[in-house]
PDB file of C-alpha atoms in Angstrom:
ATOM      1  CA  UNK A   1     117.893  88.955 114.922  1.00 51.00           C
ATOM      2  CA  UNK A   2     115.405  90.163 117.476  1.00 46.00           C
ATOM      3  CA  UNK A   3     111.407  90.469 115.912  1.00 46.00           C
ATOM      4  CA  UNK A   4     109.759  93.815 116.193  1.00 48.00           C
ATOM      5  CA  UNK A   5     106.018  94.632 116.116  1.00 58.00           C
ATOM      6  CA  UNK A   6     106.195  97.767 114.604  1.00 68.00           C
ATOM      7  CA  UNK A   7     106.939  97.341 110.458  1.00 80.00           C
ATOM      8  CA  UNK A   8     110.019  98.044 109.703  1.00 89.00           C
ATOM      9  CA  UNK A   9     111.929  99.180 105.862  1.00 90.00           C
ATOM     10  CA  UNK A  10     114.225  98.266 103.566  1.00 92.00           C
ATOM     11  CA  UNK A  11     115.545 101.595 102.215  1.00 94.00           C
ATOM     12  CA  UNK A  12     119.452 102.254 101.001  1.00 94.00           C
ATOM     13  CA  UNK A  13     121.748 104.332 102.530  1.00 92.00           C
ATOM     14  CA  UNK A  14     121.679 107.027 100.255  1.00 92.00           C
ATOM     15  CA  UNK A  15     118.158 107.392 100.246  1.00 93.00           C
ATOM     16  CA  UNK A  16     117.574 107.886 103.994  1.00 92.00           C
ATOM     17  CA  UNK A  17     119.711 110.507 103.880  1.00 90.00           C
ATOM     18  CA  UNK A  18     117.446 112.510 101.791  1.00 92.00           C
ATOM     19  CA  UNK A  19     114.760 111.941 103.795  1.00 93.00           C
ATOM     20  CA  UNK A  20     113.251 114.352 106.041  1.00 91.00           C
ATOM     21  CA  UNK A  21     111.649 114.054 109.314  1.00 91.00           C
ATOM     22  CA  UNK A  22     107.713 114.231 110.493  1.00 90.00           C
ATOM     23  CA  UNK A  23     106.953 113.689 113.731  1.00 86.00           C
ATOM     24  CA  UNK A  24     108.146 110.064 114.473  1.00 85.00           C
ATOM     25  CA  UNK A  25     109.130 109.525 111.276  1.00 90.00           C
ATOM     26  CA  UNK A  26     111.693 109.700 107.661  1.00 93.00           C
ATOM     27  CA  UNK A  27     109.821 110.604 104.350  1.00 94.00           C
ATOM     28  CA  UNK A  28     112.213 109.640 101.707  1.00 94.00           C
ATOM     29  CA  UNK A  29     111.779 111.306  98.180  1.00 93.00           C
ATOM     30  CA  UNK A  30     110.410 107.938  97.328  1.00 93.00           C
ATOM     31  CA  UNK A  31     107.513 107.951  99.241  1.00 91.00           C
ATOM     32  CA  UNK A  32     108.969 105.432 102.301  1.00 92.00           C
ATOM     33  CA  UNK A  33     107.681 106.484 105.520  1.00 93.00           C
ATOM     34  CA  UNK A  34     110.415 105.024 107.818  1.00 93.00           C
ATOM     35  CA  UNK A  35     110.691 105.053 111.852  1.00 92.00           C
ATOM     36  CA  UNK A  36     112.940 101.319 112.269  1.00 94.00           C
ATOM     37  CA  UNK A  37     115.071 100.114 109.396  1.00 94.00           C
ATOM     38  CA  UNK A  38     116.913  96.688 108.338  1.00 95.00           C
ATOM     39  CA  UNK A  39     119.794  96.973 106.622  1.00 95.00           C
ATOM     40  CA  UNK A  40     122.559  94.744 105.151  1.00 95.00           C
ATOM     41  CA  UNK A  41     126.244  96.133 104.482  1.00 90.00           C
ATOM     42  CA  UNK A  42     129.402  96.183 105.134  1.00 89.00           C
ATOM     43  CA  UNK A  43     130.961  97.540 108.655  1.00 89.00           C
ATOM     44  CA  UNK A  44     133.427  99.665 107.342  1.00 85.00           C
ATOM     45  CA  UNK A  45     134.436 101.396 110.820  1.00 86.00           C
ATOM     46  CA  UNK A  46     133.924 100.820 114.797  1.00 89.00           C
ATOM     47  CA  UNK A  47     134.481 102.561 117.656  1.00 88.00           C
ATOM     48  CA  UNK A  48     133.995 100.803 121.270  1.00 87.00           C
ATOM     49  CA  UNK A  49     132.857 103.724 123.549  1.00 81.00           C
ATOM     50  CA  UNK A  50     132.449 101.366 126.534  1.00 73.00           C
ATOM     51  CA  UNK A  51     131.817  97.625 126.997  1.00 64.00           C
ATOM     52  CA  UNK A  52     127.598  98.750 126.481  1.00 72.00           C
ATOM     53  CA  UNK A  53     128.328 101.667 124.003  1.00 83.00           C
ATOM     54  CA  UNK A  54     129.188 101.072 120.658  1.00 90.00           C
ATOM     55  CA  UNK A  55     129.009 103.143 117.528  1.00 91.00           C
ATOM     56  CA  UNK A  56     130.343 102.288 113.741  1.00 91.00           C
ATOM     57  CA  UNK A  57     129.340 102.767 109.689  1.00 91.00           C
ATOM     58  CA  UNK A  58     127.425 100.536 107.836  1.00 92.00           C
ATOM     59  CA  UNK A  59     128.118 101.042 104.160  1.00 89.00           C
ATOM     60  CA  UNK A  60     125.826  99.704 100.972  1.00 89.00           C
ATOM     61  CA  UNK A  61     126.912 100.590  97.590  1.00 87.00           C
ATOM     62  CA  UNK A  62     124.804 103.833  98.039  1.00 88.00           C
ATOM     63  CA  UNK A  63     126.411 105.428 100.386  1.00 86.00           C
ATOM     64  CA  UNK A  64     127.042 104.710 104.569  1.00 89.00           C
ATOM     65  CA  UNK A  65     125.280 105.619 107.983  1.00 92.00           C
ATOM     66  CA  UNK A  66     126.331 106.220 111.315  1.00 93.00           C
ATOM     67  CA  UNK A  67     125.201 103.270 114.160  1.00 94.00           C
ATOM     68  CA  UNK A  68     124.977 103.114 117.198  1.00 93.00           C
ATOM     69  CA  UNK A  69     123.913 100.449 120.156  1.00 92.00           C
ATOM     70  CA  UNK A  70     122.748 102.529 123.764  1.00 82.00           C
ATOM     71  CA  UNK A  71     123.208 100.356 126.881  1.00 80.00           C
ATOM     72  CA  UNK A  72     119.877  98.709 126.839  1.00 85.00           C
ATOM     73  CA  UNK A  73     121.563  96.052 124.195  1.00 89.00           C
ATOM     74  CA  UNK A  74     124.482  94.756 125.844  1.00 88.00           C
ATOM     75  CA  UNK A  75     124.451  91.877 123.640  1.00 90.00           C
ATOM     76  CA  UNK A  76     124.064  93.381 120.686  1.00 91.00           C
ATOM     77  CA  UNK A  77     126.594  95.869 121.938  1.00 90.00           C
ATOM     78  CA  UNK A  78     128.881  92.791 122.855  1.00 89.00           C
ATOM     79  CA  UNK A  79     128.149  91.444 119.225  1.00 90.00           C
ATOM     80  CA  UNK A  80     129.121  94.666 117.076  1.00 90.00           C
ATOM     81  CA  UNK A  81     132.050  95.067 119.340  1.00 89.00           C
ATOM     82  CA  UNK A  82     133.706  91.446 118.562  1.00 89.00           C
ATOM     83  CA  UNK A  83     133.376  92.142 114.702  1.00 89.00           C
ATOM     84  CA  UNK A  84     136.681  93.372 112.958  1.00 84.00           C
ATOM     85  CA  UNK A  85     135.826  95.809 110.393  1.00 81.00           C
ATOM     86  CA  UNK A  86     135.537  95.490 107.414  1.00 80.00           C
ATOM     87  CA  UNK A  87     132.860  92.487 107.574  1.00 86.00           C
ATOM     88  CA  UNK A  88     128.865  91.764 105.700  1.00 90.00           C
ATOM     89  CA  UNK A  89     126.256  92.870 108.589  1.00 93.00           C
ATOM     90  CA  UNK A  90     122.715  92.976 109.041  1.00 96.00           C
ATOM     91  CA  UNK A  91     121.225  95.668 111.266  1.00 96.00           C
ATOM     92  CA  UNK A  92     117.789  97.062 112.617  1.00 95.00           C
ATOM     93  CA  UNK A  93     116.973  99.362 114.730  1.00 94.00           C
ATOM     94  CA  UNK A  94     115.534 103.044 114.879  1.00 94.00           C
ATOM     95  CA  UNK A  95     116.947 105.928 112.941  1.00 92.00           C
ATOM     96  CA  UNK A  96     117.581 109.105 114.850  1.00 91.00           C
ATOM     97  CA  UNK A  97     118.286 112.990 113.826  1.00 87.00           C
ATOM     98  CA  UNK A  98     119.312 115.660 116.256  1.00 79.00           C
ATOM     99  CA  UNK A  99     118.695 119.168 115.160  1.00 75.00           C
ATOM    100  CA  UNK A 100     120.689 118.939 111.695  1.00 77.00           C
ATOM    101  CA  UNK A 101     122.644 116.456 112.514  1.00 81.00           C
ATOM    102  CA  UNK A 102     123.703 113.504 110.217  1.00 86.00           C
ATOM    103  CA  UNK A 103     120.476 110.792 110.297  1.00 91.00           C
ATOM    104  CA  UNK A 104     122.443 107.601 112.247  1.00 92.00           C
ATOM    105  CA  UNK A 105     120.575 104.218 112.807  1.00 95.00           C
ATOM    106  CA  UNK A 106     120.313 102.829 116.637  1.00 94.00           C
ATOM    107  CA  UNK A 107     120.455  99.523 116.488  1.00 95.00           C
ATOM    108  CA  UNK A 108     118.712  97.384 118.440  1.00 93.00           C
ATOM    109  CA  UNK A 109     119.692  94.170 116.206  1.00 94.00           C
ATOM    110  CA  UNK A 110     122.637  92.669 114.723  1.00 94.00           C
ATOM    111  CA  UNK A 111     124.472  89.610 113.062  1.00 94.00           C
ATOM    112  CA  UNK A 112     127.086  88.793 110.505  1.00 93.00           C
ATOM    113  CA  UNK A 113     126.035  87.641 107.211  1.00 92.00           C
ATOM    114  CA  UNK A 114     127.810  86.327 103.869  1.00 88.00           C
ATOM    115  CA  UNK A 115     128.435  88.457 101.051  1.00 85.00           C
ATOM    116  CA  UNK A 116     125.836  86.071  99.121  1.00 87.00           C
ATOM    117  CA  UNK A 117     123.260  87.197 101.658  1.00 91.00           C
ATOM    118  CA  UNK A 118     123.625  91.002 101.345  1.00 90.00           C
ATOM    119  CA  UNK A 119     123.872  90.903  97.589  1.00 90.00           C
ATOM    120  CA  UNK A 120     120.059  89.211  98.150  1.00 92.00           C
ATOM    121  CA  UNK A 121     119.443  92.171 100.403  1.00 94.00           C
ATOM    122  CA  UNK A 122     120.542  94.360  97.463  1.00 93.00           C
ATOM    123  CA  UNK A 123     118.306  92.546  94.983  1.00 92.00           C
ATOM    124  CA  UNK A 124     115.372  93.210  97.102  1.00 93.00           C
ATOM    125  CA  UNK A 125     115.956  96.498  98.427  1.00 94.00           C
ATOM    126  CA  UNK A 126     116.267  98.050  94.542  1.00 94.00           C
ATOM    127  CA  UNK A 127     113.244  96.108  93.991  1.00 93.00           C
ATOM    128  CA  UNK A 128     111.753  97.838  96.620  1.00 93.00           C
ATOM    129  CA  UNK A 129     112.420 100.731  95.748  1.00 94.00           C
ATOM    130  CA  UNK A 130     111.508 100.549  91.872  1.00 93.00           C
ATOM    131  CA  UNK A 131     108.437  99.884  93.093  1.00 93.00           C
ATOM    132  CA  UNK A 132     107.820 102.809  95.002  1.00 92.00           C
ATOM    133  CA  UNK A 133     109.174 105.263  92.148  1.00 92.00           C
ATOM    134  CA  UNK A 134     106.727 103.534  89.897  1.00 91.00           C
ATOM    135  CA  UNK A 135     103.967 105.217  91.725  1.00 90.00           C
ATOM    136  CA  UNK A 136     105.513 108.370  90.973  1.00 85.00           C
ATOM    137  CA  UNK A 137     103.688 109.756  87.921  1.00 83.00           C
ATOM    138  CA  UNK A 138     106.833 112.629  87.003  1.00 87.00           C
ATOM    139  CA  UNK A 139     110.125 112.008  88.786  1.00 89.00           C
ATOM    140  CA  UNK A 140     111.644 114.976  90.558  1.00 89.00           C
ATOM    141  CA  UNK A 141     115.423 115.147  90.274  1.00 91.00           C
ATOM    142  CA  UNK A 142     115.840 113.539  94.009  1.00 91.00           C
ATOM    143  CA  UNK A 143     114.237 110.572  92.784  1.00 91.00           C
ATOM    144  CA  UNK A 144     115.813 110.659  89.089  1.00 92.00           C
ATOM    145  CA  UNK A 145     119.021 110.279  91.559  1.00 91.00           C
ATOM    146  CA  UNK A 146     117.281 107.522  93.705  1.00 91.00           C
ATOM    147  CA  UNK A 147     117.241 105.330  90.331  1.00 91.00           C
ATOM    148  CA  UNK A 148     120.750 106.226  89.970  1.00 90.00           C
ATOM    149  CA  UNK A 149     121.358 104.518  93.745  1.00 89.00           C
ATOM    150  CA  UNK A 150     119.595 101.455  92.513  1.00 90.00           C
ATOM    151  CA  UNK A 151     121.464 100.893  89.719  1.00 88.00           C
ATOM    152  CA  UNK A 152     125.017 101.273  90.738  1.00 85.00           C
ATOM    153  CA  UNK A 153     123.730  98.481  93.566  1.00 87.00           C
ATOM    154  CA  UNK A 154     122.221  96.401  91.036  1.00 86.00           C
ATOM    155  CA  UNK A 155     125.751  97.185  89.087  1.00 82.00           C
ATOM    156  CA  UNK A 156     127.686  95.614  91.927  1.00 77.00           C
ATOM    157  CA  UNK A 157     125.434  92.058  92.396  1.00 77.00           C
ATOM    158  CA  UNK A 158     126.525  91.362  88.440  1.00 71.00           C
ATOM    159  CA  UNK A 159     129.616  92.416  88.904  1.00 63.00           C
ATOM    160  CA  UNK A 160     129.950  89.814  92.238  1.00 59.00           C
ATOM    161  CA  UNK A 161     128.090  86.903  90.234  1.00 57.00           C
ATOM    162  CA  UNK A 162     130.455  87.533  87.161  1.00 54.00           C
ATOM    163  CA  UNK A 163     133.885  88.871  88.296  1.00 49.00           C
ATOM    164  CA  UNK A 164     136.671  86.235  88.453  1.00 44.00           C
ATOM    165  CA  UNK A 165     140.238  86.670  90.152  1.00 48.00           C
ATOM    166  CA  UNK A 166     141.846  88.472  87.655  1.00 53.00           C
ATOM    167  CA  UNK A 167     138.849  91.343  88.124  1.00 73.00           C
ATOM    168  CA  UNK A 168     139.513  91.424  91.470  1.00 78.00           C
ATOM    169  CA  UNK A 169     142.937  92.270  90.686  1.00 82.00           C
ATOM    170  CA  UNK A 170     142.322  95.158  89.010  1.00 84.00           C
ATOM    171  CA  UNK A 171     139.728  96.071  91.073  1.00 85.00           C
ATOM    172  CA  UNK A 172     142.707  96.179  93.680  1.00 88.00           C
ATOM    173  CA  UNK A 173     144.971  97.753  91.299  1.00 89.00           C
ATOM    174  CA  UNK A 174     142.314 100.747  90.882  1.00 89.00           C
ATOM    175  CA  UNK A 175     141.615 101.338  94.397  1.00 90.00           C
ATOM    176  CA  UNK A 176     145.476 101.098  95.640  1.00 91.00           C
ATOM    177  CA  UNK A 177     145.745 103.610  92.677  1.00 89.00           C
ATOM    178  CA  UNK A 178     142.958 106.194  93.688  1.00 89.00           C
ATOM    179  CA  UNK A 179     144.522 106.134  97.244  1.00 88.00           C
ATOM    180  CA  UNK A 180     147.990 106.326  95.896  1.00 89.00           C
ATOM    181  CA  UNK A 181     149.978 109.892  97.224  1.00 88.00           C
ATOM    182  CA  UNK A 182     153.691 110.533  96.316  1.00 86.00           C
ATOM    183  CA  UNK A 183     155.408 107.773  98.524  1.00 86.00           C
ATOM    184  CA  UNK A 184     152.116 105.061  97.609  1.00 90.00           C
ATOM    185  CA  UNK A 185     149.247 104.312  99.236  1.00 91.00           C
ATOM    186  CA  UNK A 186     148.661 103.480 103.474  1.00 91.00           C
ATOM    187  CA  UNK A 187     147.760  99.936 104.066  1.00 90.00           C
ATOM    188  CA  UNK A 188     144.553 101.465 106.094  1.00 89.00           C
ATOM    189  CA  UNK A 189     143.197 103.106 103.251  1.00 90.00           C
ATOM    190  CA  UNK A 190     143.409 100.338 100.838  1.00 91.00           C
ATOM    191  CA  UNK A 191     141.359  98.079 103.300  1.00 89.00           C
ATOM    192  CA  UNK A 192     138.794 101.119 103.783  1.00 87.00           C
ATOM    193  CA  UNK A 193     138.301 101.613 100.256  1.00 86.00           C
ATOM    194  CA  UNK A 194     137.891  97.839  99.952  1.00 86.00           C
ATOM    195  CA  UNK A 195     135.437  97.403 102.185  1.00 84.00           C
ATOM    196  CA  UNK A 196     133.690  99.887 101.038  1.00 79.00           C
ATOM    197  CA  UNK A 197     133.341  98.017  98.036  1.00 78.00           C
ATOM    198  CA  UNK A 198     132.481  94.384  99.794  1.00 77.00           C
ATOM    199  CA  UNK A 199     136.111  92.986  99.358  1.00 82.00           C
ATOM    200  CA  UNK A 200     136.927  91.856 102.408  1.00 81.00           C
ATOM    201  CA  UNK A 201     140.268  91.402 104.946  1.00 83.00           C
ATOM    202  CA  UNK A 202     141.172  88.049 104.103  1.00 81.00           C
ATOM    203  CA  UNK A 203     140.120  88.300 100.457  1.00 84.00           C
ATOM    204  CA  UNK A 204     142.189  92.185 100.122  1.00 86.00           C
ATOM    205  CA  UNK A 205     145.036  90.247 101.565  1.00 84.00           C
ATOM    206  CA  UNK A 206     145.042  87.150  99.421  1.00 83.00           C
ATOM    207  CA  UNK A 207     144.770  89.951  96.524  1.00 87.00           C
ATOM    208  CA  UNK A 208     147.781  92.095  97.684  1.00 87.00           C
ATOM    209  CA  UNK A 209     149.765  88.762  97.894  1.00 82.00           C
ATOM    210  CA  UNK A 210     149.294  87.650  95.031  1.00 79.00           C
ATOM    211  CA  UNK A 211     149.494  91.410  93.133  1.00 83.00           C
ATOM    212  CA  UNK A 212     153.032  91.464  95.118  1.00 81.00           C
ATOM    213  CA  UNK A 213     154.208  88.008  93.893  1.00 67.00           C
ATOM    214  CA  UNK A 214     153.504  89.083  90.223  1.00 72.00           C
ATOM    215  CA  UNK A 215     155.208  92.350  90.257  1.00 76.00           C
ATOM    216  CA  UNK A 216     152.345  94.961  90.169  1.00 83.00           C
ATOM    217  CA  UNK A 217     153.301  96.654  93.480  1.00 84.00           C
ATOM    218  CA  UNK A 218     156.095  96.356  96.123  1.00 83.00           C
ATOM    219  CA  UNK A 219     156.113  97.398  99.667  1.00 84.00           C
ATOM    220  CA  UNK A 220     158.423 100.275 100.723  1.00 83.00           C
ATOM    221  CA  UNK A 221     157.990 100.373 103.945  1.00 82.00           C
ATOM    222  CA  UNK A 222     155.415  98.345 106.497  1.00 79.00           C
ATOM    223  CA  UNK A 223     151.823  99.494 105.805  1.00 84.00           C
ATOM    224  CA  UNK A 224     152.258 100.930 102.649  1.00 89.00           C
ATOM    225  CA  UNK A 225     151.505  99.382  99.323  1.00 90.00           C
ATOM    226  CA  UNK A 226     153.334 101.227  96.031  1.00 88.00           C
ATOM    227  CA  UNK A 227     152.263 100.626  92.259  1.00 88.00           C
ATOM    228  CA  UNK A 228     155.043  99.879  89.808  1.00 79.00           C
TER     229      UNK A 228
END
């Protein structure tokens, strides 16, 4: 990824979406002042504007953010564009806010990465910021939440180093089930959800086979999974 002179943070989803806005900057309740950000996470949705504009999410077990690439990047543009959702990414760039809009990241800086690599982002992101709510002499209930964000990400690195096929297979079981309406649940949804949670295509597929082969869901029409 491309080097910038100006520092740039580490900060989770969730947290930069509490932050607030000074000047050229993003105060999180944490104390992080933030004006360029690197982030690792899963693409969980694109959408090719034009063959230089490009937006998408970025999702970390915190929550997601809006990205973008503007037409001075065509590479990077060219880059996000050729990767099929949902897929581990690493991204930098400059967050953004217009009037009360949502805060989005414009990235300047992309690549794909393993699953082993953002689960290291994870790890040092939470350690990050622990650090910066240990300055905090009382915690306020934004930051009380904050250490809530940290551990549900530090939640999903053990449950990557520890979980073996048959927890993935209920981890599929739960998610076709909390997408499930009356006639099952969409095939779109279930890959959605799963990427959310850093499964991804080829792994949510081997899953679904196998979950299909033993019984614990059939197919009733193309596209749409149903629990038995």
């Amino acid at each position: 990824m491309e080097q910038a002179a100006e520092p740039i943070s580490w900060v989770f989803a969730g947290e930069c979406h509490a932050a607030i806005r000074k000047g050229d900057r993003f105060i999180t309740p944490t104390g992080a002042h933030i004006r360029r950000l690197f982030m690792v996470g899963v693409l969980t949705g694109l959408h090719v504007l034009s063959s230089r504009s490009v937006e998408g999410r970025i999702s970390d077990p915190t929550g997601g953010i809006s990205i973008t690439v503007n037409r001075s990047y065509p590479l990077v543009a060219d880059h996000l564009a050729s990767t099929e959702p949902p897929a581990f990414i690493a991204v930098a760039g400059e967050l953004s806010q217009k009037g009360s809009d949502e805060i989005r990241l414009i990235v300047d800086a992309c690549r794909t990465v393993t699953r082993e690599e953002r689960d290291r982002f994870l790890q040092l992101c939470a350690e990050d910021t622990l650090c910066r709510l240990e300055e905090q002499e009382d915690l306020s209930p934004s930051q009380r939440e904050i250490a809530g964000m940290v551990q549900t990400a530090l939640v999903v690195i053990s449950d990557a180093e520890e979980q073996e096929t048959p927890d993935r297979n209920e981890a599929m079981i739960e998610i076709i089930s909390s997408v499930s309406g009356p006639k099952g649940a969409s095939l779109e949804d279930i890959m959605r959800l799963a990427g959310d949670a850093g499964i991804g295509e080829d792994e949510v597929k081997a899953i679904l086979t196998t979950l299909l082969e033993e019984g614990e869901c059939y197919m009733p029409t193309n596209g749409v999974i149903r629990l038995l």
